[in-house]
Coordinates of C-alpha atoms and ligand atoms in Angstrom, one line a residue:
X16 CA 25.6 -47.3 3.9
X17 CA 23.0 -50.1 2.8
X18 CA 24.0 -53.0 0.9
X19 CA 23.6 -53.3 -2.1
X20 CA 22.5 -56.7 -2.4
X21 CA 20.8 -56.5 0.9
X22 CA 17.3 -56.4 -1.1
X23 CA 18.3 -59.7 -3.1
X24 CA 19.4 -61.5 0.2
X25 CA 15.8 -60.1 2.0
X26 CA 13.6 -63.5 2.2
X27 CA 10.3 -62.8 0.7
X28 CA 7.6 -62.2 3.0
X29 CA 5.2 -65.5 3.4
X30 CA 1.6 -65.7 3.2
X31 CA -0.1 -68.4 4.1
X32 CA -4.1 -68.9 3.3
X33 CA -6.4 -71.4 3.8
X34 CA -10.0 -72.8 3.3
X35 CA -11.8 -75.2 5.2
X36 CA -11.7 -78.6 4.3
X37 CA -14.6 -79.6 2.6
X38 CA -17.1 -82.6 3.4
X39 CA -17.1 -85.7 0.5
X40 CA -20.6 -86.2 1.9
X41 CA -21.6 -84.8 -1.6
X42 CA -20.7 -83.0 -4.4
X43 CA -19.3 -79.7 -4.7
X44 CA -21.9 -76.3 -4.6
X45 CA -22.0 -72.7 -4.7
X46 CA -21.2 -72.3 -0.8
X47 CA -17.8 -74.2 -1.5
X48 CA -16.9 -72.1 -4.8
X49 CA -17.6 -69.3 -2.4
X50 CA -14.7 -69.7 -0.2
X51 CA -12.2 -71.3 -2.2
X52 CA -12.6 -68.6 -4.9
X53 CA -12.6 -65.9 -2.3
X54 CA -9.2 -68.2 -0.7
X55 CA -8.2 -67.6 -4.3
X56 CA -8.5 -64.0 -4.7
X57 CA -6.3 -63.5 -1.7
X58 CA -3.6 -65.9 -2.8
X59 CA -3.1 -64.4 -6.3
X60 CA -3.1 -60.9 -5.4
X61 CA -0.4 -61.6 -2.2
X62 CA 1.9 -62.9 -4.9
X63 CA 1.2 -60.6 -7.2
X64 CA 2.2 -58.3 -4.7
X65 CA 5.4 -59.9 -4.0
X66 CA 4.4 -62.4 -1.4
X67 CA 5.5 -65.9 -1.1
X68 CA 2.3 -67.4 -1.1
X69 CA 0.8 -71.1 0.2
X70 CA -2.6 -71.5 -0.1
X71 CA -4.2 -74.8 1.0
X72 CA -7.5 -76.6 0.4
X73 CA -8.4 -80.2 0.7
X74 CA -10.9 -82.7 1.9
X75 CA -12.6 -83.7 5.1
X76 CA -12.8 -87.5 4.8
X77 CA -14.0 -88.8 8.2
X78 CA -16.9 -89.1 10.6
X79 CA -20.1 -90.1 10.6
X80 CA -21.8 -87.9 8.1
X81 CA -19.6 -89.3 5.1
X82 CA -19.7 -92.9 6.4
X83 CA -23.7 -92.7 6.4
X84 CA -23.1 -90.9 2.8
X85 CA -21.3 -93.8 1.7
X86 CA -24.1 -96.6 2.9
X87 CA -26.6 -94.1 1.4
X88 CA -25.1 -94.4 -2.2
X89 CA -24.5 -97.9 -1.7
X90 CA -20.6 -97.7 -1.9
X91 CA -17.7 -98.9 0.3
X92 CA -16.7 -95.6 2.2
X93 CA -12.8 -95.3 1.1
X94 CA -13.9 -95.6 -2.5
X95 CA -16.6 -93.4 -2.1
X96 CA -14.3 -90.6 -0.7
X97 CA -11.9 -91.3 -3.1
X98 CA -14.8 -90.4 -5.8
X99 CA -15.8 -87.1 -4.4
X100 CA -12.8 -86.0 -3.4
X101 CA -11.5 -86.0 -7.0
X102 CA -14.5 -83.6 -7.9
X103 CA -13.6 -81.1 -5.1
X104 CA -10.1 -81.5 -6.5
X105 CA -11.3 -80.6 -10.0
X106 CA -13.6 -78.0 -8.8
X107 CA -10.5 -76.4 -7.8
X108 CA -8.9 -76.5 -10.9
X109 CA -11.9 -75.6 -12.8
X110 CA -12.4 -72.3 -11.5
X111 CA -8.7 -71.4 -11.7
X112 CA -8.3 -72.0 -7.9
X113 CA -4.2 -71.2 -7.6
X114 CA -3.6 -73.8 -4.7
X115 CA -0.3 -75.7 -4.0
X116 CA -1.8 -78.3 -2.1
X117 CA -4.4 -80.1 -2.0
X118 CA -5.1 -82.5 1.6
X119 CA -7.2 -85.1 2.6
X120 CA -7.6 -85.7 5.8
X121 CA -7.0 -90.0 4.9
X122 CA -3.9 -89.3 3.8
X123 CA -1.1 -91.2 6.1
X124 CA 0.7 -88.0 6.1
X125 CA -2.5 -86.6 7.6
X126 CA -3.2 -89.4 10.4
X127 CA -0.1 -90.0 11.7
X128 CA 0.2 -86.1 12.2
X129 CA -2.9 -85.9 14.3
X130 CA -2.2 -89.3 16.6
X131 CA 1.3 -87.2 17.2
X132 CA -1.0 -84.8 18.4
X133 CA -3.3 -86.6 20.2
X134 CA -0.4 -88.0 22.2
X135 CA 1.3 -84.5 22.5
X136 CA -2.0 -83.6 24.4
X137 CA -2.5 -86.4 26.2
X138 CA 0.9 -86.0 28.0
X139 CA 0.6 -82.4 28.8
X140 CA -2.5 -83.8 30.2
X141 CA -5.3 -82.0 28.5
X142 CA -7.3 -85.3 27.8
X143 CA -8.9 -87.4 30.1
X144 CA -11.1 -90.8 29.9
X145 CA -14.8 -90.3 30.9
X146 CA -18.5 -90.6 29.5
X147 CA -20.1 -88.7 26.8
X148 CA -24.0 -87.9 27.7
X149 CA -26.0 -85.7 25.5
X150 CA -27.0 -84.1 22.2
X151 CA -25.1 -84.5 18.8
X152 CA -26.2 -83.7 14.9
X153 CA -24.0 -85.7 12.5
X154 CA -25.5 -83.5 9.6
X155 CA -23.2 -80.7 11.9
X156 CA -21.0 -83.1 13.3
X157 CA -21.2 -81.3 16.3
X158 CA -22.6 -82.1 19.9
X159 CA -25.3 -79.2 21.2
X160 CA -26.0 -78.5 24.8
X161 CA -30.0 -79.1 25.7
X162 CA -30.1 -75.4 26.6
X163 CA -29.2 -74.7 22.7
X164 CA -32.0 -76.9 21.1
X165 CA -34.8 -75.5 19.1
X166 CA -38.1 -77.2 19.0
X167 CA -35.8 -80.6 19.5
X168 CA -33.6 -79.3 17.2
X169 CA -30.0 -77.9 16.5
X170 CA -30.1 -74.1 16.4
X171 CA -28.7 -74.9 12.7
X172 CA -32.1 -76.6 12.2
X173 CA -30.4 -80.3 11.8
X174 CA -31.9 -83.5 13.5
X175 CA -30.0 -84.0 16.9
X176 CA -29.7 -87.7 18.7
X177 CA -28.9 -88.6 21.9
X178 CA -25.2 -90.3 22.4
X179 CA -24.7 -92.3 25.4
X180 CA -21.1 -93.7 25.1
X181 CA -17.6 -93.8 26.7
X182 CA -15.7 -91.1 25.7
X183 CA -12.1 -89.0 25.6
X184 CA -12.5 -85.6 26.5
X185 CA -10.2 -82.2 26.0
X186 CA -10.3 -79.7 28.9
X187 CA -11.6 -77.0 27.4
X188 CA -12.7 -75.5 30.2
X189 CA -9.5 -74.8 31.1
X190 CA -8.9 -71.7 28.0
X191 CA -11.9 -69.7 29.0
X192 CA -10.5 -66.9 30.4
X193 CA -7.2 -67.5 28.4
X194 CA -9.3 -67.5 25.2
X195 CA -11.2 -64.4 26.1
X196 CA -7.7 -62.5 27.1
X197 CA -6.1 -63.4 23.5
X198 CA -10.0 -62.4 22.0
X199 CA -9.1 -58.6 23.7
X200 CA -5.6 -58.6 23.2
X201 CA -5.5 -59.4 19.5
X202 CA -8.1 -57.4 17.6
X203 CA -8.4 -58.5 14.0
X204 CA -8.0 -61.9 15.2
X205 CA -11.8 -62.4 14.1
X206 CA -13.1 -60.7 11.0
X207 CA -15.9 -59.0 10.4
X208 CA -16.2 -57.6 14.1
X209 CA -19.6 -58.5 14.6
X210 CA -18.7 -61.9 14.7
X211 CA -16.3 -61.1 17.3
X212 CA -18.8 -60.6 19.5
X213 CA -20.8 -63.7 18.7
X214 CA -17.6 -65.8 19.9
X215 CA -16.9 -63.6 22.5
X216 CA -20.9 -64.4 23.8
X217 CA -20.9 -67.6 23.4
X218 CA -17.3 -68.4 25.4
X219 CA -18.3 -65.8 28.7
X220 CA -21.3 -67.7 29.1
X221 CA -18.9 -70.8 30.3
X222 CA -16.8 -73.3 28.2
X223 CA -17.5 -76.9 29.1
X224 CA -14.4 -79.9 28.4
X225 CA -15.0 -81.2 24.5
X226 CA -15.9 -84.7 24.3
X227 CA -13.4 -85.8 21.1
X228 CA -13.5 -89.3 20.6
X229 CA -16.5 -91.6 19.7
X230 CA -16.8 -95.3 19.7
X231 CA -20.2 -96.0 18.2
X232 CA -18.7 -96.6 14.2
X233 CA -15.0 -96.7 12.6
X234 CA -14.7 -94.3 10.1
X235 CA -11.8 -92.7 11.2
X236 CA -8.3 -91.6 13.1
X237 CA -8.4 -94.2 15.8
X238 CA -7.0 -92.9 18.9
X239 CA -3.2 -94.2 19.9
X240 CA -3.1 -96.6 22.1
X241 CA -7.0 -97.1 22.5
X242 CA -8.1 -97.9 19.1
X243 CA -11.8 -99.0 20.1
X244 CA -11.8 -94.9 19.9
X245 CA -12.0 -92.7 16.9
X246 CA -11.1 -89.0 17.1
X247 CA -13.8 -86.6 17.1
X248 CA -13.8 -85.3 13.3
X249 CA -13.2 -81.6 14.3
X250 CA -10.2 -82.6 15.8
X251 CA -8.9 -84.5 13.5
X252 CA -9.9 -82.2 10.7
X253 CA -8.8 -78.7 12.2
X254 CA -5.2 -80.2 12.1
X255 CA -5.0 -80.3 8.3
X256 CA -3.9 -76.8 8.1
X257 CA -0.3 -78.2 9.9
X258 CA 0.5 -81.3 9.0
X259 CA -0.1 -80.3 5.2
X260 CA 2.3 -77.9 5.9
X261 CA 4.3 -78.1 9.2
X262 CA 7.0 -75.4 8.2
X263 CA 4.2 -73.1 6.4
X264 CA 2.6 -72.9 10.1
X265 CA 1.3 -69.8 11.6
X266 CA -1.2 -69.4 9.0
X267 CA -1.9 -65.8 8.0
X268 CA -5.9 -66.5 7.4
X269 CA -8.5 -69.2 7.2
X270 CA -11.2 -68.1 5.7
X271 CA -14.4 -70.2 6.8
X272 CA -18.1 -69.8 6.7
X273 CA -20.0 -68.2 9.3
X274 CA -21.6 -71.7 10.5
X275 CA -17.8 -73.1 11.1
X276 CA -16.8 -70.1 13.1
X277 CA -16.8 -71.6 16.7
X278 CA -15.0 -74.7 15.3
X279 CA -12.5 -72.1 14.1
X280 CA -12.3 -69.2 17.2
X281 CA -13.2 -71.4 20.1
X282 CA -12.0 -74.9 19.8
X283 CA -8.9 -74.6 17.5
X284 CA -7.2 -71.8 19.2
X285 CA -7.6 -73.8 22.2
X286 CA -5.8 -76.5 20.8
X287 CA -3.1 -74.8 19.5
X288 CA -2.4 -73.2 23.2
X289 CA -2.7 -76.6 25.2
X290 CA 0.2 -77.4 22.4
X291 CA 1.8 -74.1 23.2
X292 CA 1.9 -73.1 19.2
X293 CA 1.3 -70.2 17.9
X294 CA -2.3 -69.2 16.6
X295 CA -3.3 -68.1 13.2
X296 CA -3.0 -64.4 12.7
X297 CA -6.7 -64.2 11.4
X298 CA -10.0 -65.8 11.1
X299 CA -12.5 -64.3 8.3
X300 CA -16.5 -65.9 8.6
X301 CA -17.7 -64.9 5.2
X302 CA -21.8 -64.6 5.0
X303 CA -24.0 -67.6 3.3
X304 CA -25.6 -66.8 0.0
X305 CA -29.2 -67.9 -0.6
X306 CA -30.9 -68.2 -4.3
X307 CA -33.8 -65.9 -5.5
X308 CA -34.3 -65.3 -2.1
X309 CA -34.8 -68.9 -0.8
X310 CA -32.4 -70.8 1.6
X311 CA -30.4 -73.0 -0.5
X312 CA -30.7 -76.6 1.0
X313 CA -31.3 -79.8 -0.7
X314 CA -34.6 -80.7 0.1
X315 CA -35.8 -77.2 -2.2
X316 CA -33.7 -78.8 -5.0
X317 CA -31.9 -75.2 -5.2
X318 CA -28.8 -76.2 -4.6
X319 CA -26.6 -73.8 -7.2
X320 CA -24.3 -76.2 -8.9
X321 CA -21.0 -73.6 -10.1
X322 CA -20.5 -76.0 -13.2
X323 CA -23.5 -75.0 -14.5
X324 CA -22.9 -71.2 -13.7
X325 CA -19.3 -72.1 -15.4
X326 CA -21.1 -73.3 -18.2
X327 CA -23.7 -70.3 -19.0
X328 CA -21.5 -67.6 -18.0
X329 CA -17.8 -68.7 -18.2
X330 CA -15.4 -69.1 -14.9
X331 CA -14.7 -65.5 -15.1
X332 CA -17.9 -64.4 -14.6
X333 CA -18.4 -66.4 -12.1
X334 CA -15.6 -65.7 -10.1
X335 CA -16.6 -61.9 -10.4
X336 CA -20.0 -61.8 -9.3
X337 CA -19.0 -64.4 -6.2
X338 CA -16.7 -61.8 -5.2
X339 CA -18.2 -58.4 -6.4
X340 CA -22.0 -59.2 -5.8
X341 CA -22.3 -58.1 -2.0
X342 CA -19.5 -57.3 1.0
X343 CA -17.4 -60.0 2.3
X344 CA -19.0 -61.3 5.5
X345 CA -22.5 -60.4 5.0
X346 CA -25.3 -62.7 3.6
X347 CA -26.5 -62.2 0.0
X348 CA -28.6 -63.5 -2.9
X349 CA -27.9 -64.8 -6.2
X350 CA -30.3 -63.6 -8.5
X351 CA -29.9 -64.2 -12.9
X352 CA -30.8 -61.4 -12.6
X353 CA -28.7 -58.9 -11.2
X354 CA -25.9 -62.0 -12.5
X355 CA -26.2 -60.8 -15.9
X356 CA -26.6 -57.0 -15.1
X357 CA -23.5 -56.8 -12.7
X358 CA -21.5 -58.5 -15.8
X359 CA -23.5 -56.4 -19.1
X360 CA -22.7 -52.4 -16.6
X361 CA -19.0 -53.4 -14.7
X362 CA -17.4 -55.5 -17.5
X363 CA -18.5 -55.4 -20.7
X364 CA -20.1 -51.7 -20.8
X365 CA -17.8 -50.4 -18.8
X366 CA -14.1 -52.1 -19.2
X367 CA -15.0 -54.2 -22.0
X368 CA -16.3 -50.9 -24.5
X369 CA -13.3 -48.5 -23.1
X370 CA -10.5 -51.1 -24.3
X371 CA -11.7 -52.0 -27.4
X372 CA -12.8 -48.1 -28.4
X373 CA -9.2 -47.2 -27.1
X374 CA -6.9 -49.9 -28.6
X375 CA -8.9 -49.9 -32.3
X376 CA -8.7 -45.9 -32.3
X377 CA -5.1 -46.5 -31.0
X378 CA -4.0 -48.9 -34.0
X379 CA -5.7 -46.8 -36.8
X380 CA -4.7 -43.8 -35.8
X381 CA -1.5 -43.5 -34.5
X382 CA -0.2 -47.3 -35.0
X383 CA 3.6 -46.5 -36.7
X384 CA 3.9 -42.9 -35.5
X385 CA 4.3 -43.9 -31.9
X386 CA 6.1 -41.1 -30.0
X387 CA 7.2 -41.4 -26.5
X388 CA 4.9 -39.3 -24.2
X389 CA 7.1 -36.2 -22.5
X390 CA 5.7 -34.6 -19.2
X391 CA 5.3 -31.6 -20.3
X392 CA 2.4 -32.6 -22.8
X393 CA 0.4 -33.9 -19.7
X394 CA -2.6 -31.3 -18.7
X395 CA -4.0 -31.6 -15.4
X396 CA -7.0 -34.2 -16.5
X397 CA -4.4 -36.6 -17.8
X398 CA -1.9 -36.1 -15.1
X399 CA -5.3 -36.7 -12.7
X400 CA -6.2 -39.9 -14.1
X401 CA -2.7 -41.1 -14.4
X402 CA -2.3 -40.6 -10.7
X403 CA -6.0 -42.6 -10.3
X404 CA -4.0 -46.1 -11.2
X405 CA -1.5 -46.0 -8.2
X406 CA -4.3 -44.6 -6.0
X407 CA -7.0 -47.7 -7.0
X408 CA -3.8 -50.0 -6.4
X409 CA -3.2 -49.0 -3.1
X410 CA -6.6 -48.9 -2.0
X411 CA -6.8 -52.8 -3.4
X412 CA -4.2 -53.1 -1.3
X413 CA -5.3 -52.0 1.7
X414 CA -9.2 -53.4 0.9
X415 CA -7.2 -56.8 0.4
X416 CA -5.4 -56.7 3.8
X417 CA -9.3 -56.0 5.5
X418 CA -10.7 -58.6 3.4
X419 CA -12.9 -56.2 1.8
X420 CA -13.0 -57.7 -1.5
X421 CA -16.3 -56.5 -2.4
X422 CA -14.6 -52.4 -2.4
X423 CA -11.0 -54.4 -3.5
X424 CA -12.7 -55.5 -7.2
X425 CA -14.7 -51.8 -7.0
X426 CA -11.3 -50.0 -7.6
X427 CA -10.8 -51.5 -11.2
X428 CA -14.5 -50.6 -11.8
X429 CA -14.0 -47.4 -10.4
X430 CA -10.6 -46.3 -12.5
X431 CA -12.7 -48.0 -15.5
X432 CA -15.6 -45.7 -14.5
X433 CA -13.0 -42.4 -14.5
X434 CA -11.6 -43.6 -18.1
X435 CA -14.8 -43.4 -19.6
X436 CA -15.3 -40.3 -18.5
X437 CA -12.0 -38.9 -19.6
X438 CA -12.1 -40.7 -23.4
X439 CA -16.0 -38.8 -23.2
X440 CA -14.4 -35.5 -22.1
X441 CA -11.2 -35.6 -24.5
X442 CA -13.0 -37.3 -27.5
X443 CA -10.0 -38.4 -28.9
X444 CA -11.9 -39.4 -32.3
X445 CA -12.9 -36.4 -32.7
X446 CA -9.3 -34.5 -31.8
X447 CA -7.9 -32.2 -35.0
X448 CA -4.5 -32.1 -33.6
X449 CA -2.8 -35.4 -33.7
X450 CA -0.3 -34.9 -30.7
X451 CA -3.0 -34.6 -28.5
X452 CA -4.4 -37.1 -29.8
X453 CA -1.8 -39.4 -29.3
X454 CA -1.4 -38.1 -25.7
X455 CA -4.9 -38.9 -24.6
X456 CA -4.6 -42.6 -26.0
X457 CA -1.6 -43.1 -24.6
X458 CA -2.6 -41.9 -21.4
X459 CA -5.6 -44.1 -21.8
X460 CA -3.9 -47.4 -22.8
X461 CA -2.2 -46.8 -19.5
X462 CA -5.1 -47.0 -17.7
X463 CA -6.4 -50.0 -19.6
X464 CA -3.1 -51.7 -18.8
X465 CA -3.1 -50.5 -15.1
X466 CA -7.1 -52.0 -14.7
X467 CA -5.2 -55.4 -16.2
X468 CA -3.0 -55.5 -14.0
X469 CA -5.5 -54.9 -11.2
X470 CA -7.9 -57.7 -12.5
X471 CA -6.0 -60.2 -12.5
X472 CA -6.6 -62.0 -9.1
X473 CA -10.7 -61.8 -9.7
X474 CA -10.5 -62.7 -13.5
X475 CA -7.1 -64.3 -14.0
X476 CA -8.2 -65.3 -17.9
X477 CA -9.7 -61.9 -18.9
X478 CA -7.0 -60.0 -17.7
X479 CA -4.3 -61.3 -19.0
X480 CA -6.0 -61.6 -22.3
X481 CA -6.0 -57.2 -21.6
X482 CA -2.6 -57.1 -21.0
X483 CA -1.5 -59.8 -24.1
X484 CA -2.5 -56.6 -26.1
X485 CA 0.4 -55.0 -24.2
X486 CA 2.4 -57.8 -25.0
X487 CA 2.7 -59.6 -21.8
X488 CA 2.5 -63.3 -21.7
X489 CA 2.0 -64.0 -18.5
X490 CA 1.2 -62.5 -14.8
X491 CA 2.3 -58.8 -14.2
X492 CA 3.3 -57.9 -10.7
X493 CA 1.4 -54.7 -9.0
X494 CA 5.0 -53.3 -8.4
X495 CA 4.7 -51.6 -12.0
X496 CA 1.4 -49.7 -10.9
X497 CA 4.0 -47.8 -8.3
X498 CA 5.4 -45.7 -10.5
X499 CA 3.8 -42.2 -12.9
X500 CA 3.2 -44.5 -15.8
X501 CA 2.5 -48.4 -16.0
X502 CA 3.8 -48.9 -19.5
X503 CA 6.4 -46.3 -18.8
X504 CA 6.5 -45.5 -22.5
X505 CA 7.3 -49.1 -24.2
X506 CA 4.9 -51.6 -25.2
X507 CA 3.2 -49.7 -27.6
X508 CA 3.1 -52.2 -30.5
X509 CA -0.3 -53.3 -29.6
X510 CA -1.9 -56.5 -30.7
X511 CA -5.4 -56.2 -32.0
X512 CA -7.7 -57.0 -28.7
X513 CA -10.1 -59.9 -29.0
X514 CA -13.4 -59.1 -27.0
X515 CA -12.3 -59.2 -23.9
X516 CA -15.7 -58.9 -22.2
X517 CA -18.8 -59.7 -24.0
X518 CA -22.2 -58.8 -23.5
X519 CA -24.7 -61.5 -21.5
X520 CA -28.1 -61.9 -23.4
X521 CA -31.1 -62.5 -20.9
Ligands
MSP8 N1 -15.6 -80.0 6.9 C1 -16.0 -78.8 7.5 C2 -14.9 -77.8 7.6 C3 -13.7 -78.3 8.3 S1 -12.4 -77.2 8.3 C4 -11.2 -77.8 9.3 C5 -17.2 -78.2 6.7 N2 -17.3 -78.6 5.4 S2 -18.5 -78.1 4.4 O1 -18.2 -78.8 3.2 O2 -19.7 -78.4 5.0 O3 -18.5 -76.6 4.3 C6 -17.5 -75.9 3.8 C7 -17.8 -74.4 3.6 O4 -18.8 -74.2 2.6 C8 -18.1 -73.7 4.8 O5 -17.2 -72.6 5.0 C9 -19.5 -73.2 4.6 O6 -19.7 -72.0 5.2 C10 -19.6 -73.1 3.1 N3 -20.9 -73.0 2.7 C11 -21.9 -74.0 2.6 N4 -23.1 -73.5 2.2 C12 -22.9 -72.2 1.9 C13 -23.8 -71.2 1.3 N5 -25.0 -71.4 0.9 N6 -23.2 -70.0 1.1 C14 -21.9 -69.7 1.3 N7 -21.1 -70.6 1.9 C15 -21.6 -71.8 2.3 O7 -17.9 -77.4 7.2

């Protein structure tokens, strides 16, 4: 016979998510509000769902695109990362990001981590002393083989220059065929599948050994024991998702842009199996967005700046249409446009009108003469829609474990959807008998509550200010979508709703 207490002894399961770390070359944009938010999604809705979540960010300090940054704004490099890095920090905070950590790669903690590292390798024998010859882009802060060069140029479209200097290399030719076994052995270790087969390309058509260190400037891990090297900043930075969190480690997913991605599949799992640890269970390359249709880049002066969206539209908003706008992995477009329809037809029409119209209709009209809801006054329709809530919550679920979080958001848009269509069919102002009245609201405050409850990782303020008519103050775990009826018959005393979602003016 089980135990009892064997459920209260289980350890929770861990999650562990991460983003990149971002460059202090400049100050935060849309492309970076991208991934962390999407980082975020992930993270609330694992705990939510009764995961012991850690989910990491941080900075990317070193190397020679922030040390020319630095001299460009006139400003001693350790200060001037010590500026921007504070603004990716607050970034964080200021569109809700949930993260537990926060690392920069010039922390101590940080640097000594990596020289371990670097030593660890260097014993096994994976890194050798030789001479660097060829092309690198520090905009990239990556070297490109002459046979990859556009025009002169990197395939991302950066300047290249030729480096000529002494360098440490990693053997990197030695995981080719080990790579491409794990590659086949482990699908779903690259997400979406197409770029799979990007990685897959680019490592069959022959790995060569990774020139890591650089002597040519200073800015930073210097190499142990030969300190007139500094580690290549890939290195150096991939390692941030250990020593942040050495006991945290295998991570469950990075999430990274689609211009990272051989950083990510190619290099770092190679790392991890010269070290003999274990790899991350899952790689996601999200898409790039552009804006009204251009490229974003600097030199268009289009860079989207997510305070000011923050500032028009409110985080919330923002955070939805990052995440609802077009399918995770693919490229979209930010338009005002379809910005301030997506929030006017999926929020405020749609979920916004239903709660309000319920909850008002609710307090005037049944208000004191509350009576708990028996089965037997269910009919078909409302039994339907009540059994819509656990089906939307497990298809979140299973959207969230694919990283679909384009269709995972759709399923609260979706049950809202089937409400209005049920309060349109039922009428329930216009109902003569007063039980069945009360049956259909009831049945529809439990949808309202349910769609609360699966907001809450997209649009953490708006839907707890949904379920605070419910009389919750504070996050409500999917658990309670399991059963026939979310409120399960209590929390009927309802506190008048402020506008949850209002309309956006043109
Ligand atoms: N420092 C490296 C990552 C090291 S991780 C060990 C880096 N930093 S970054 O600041 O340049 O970019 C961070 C992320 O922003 C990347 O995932 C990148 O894809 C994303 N984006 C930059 N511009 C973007 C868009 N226009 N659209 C969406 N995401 C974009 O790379």
């Amino acid at each position: 016979m089980p135990l009892k207490y064997d459920l209260e002894l289980r350890e929770m399961d861990k999650f562990y998510v991460t983003t990149p770390i971002y460059y202090v070359n400049d100050k935060p944009h849309i492309g970076h509000a991208y991934t962390s938010v999407a980082a975020d999604v992930i993270a609330r809705f694992k705990a939510l769902d009764g995961y012991a979540v850690h989910y990491l960010t941080g900075t990317d300090e070193h190397g020679q695109k922030v040390e020319k940054s630095a001299q460009k704004f006139g400003k001693d490099t350790q200060d001037f990362v010590d500026e921007v890095s504070v603004n990716f920090r607050k970034m964080h905070e200021d569109l809700h990001c949930s993260n537990n950590d926060f690392i920069r790669t010039t922390e101590s903690r940080h640097k000594s981590f990596v020289q371990d590292i670097w030593r660890k390798l260097e014993q096994k024998g994976y890194i050798y002393l030789d001479e660097y010859a060829g092309w690198y882009s520090v905009r990239d802060e990556a070297f490109y083989q002459e046979s990859e060069l556009i025009d002169g140029k990197a395939p991302t479209g950066a300047e290249v220059e030729w480096v000529k200097e002494e360098s440490y290399f990693l053997k990197l030719s030695a995981f080719q065929d080990k790579l491409l076994e794990y590659y086949q052995n482990n699908p779903g270790f690259i997400m979406p599948e197409s770029r799979l087969n990007e990685v897959v390309s680019f490592v069959s058509s022959g790995l060569q050994d990774l020139s890591v260190s650089r002597t040519s400037f200073k800015w930073g891990v210097p190499v142990p024991g030969n300190d007139k090297h500094i580690m290549y900043v890939w290195i150096d930075a991939l390692f941030n998702y250990i020593s942040a969190c050495p006991d945290k480690w295998p991570c469950d997913l990075h999430i990274v842009g689609k211009d990272i991605l051989r950083f990510h599949a190619v290099y770092w799992p190679a790392l991890l199996m010269a070290l003999d640890m274990e790899l991350p269970k899952r790689l996601f390359a999200h898409g790039w967005w552009t804006n009204e249709g251009q490229k974003i880049s600097k030199s268009l002066g289009n860079v989207l700046d997510p305070y000011d969206l923050i500032d028009k539209f409110s985080v919330d908003y923002l955070r939805f249409y990052l995440m609802r706008e077009f399918p995770f992995g693919n490229d979209g477009n930010y338009s005002e446009a379809s910005f301030i329809n997506r929030i006017n037809a999926e929020l405020a029409n749609n979920i916004g009108n239903l709660t309000q119209r319920t909850v008002t209709l609710y307090i005037k009209k049944v208000g004191e003469n509350f009576a708990p809801l028996q089965p037997d006054q269910l009919q078909s329709k409302d039994k339907e829609i009540l059994a819509a809530i656990t089906h939307a919550a497990s298809n979140m679920r299973a959207h969230m474990d694919s990283q679909k979080l384009q269709q995972a958001i759709g399923e609260a848009i979706s049950l809202g959807n089937a409400a209005n269509e049920y309060i349109d069919e039922c009428a329930p102002w216009a109902e003569k008998d007063e039980a069945r009245r009360q049956v259909v609201l009831q049945v529809l405050l439990n949808v309202i509550y349910g769609i609360g409850v699966l907001l809450q990782p997209f649009v953490p303020e708006s839907a707890a200010k949904i379920l605070a008519i419910f009389g919750a103050d504070g996050a409500v775990q999917f658990e309670v979508l399991s059963g026939d009826m979310p409120l399960n018959n209590n929390s009927f005393n309802l506190q008048k709703p402020q506008i949850v979602f209002s309309r956006l003016e043109r």
